[in-house]
mmCIF file of C-alpha atoms and ligand atoms in Angstrom:
data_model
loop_
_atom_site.group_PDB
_atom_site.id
_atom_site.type_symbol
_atom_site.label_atom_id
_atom_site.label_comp_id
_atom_site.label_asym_id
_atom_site.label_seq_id
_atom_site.Cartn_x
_atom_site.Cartn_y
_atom_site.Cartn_z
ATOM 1 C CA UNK A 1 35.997 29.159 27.046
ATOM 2 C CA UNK A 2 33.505 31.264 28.056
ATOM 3 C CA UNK A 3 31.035 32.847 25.819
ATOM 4 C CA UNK A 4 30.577 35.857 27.074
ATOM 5 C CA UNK A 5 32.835 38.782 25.436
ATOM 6 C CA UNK A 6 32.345 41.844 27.479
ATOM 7 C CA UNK A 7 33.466 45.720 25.896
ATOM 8 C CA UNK A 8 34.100 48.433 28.326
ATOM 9 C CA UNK A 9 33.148 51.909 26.461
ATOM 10 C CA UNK A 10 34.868 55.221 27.032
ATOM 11 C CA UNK A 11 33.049 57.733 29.071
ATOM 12 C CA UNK A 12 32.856 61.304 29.385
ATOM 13 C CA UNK A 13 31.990 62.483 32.516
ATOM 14 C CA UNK A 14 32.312 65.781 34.504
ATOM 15 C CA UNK A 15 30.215 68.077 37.109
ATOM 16 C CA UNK A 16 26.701 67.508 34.272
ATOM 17 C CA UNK A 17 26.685 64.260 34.169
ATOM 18 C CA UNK A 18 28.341 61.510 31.820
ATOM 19 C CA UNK A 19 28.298 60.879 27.695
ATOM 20 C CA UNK A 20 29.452 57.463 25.797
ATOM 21 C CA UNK A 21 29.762 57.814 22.047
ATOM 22 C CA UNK A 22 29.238 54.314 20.242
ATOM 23 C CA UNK A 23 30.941 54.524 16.363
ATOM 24 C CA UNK A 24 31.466 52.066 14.088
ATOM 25 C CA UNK A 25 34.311 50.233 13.459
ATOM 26 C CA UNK A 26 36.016 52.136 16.256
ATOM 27 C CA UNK A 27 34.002 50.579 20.046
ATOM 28 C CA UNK A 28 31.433 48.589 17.837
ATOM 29 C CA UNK A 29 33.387 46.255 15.573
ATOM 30 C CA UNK A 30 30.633 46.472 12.878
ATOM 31 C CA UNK A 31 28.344 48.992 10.114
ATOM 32 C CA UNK A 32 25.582 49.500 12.376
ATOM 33 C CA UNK A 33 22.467 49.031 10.332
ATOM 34 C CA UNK A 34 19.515 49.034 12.807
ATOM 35 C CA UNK A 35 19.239 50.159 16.349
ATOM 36 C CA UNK A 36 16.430 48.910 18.869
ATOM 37 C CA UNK A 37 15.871 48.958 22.342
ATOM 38 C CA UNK A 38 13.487 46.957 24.853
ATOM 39 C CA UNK A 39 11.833 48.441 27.867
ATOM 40 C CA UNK A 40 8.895 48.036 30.043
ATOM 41 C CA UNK A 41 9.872 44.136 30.373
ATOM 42 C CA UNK A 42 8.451 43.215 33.322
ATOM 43 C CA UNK A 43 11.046 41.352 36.270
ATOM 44 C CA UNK A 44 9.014 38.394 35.667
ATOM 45 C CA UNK A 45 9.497 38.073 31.674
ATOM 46 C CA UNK A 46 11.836 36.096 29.961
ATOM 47 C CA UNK A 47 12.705 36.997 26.040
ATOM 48 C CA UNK A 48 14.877 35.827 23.461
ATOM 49 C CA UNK A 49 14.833 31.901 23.302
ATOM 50 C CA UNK A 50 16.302 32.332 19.642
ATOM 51 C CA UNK A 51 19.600 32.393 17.887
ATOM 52 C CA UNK A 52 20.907 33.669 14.405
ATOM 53 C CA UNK A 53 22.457 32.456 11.637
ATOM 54 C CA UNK A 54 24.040 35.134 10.342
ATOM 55 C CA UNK A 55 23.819 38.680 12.939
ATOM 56 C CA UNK A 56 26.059 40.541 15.081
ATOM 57 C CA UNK A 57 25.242 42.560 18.229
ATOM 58 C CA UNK A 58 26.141 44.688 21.268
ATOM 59 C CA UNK A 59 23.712 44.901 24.002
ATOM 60 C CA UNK A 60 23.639 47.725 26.192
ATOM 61 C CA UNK A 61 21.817 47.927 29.591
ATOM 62 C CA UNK A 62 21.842 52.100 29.477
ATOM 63 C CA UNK A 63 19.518 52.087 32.382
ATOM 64 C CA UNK A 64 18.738 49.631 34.591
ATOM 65 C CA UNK A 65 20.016 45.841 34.597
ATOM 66 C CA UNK A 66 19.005 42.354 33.063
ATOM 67 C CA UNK A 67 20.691 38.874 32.645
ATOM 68 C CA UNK A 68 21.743 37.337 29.541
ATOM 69 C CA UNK A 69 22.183 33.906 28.892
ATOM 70 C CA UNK A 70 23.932 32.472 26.120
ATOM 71 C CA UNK A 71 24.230 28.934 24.867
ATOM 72 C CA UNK A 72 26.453 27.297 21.929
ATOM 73 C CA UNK A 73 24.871 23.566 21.918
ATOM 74 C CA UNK A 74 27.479 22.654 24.604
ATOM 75 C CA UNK A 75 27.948 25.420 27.383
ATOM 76 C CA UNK A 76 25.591 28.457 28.939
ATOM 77 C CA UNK A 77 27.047 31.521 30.422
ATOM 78 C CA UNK A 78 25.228 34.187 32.256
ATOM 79 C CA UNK A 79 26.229 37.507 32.314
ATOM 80 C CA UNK A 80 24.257 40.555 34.408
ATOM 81 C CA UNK A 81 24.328 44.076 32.336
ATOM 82 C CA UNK A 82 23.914 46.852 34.336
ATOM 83 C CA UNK A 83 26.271 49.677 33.007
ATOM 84 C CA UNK A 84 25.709 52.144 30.066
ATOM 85 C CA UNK A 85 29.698 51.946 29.876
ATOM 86 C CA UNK A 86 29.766 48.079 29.311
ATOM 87 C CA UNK A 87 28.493 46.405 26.184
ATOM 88 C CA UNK A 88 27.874 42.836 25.742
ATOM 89 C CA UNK A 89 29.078 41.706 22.043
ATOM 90 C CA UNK A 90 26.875 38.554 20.315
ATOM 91 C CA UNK A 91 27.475 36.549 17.816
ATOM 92 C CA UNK A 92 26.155 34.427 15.545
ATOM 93 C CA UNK A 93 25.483 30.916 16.389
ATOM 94 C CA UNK A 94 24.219 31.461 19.765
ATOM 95 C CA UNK A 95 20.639 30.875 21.564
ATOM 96 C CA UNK A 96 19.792 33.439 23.835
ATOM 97 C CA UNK A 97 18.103 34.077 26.585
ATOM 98 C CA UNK A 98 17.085 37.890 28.182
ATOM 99 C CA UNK A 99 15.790 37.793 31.979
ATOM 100 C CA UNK A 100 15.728 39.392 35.104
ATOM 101 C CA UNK A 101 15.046 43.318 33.690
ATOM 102 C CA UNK A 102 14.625 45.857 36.472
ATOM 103 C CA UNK A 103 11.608 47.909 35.709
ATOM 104 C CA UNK A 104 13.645 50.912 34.565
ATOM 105 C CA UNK A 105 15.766 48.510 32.212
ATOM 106 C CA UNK A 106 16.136 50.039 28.571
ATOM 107 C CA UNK A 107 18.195 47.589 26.474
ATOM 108 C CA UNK A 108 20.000 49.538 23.573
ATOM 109 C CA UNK A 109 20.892 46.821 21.146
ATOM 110 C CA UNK A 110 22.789 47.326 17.602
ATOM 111 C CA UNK A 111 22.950 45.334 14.911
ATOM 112 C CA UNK A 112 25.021 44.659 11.357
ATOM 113 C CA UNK A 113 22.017 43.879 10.002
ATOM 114 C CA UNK A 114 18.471 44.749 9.332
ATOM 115 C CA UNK A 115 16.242 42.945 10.646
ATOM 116 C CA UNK A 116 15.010 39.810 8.811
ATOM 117 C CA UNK A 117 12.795 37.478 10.148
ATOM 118 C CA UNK A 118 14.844 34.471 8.408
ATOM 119 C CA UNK A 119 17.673 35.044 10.117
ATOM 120 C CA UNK A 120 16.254 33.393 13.252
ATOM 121 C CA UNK A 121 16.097 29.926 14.836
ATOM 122 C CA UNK A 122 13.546 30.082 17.213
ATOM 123 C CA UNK A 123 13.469 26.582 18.225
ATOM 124 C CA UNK A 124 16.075 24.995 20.168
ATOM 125 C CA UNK A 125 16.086 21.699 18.807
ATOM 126 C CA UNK A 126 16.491 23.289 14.970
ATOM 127 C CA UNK A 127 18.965 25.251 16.682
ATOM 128 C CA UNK A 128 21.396 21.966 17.318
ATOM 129 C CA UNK A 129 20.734 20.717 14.042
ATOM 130 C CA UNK A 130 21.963 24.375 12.101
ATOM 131 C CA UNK A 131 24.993 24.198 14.663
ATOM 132 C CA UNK A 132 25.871 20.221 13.998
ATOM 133 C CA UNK A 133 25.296 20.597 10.333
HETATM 134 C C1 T46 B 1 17.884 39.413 19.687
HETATM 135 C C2 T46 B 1 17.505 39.813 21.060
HETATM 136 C C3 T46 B 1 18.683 40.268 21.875
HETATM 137 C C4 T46 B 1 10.999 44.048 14.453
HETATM 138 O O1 T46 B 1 9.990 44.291 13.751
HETATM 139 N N1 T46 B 1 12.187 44.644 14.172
HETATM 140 C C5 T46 B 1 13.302 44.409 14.911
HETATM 141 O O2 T46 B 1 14.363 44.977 14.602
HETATM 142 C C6 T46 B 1 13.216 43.510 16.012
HETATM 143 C C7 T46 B 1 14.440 43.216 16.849
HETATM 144 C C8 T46 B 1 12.012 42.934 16.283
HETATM 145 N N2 T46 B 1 10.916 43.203 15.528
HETATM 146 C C9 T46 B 1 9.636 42.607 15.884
HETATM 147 C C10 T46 B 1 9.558 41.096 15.760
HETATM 148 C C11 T46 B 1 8.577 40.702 16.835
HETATM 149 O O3 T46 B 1 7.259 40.796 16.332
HETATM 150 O O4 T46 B 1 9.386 42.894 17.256
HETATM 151 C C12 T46 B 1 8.747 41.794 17.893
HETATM 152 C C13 T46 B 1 9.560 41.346 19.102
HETATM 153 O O5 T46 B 1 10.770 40.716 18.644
HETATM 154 P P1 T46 B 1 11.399 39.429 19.357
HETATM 155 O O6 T46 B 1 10.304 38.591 19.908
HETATM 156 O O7 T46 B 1 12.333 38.777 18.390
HETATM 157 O O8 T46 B 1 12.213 40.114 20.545
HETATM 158 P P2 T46 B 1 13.263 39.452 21.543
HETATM 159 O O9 T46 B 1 13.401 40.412 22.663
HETATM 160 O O10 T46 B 1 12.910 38.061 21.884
HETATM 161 O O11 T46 B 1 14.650 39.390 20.724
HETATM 162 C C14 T46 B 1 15.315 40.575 20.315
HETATM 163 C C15 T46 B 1 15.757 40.463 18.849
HETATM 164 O O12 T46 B 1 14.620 40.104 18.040
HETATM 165 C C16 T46 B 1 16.828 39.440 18.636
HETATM 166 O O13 T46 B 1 17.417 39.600 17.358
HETATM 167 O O14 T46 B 1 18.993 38.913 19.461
HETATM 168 O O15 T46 B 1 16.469 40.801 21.112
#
């Protein structure tokens, strides 16, 4: 099963350009409780290398494009964002990698909850002992 769960957003577009509207519990399946976004990542950079114990997200590639890489112990998936209509949903439970960002890449991300340092495994072997426990 692939871990990759892809949403595709409604748009609004017409002769000035196009609008998406994000909203809780209607295209984002969670209370939003903190929205941030990364930009000026450099093609060469890699981020991420963490997962969560307890967070949901949607990432949103709103300009430009990056890859995402996901891994639950047992299989990686790759996906490449590169529309403001598509979001990429993320679990709990999963180590993640961020790579590949063009140099106009923003990456909107939001989250159910604030943010909280001890909500993150940043080292992969402590990550397969919290998923095997
Ligand atoms: C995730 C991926 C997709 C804050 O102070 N508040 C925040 O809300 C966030 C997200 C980060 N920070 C601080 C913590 C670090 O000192 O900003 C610095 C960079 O954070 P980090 O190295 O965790 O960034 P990424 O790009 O590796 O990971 C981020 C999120 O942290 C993470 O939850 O799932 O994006």
């Amino acid at each position: 099963m692939s871990l990759i769960t892809l949403v595709d957003f409604n748009w609004h577009g017409d002769d000035r350009g196009s609008l998406v509207s994000l909203e809780s519990h209607r295209n984002i399946p969670f209370d939003v409780q903190r929205v941030y976004y990364m930009y000026n990542t450099q093609p060469e950079v890699t981020r991420g290398y963490h997962a969560h114990k307890n967070l949901q997200q949607v990432l949103i590639a709103i300009n430009g494009s990056c890859t995402i890489t996901l891994d639950d112990g047992s299989t990686k998936d790759s996906v490449e964002l590169s529309s403001p209509r598509q979001g990429l949903l993320l679990g709990s439970h999963l180590w993640r990698e961020m790579s590949n960002f063009s140099t106009d890449c923003v990456l909107l991300v939001l989250a159910d909850q604030h943010y909280d340092e001890s909500d993150y495994i940043r080292d992969y072997d402590a990550f397969l002992d919290y998923i095997s426990a």
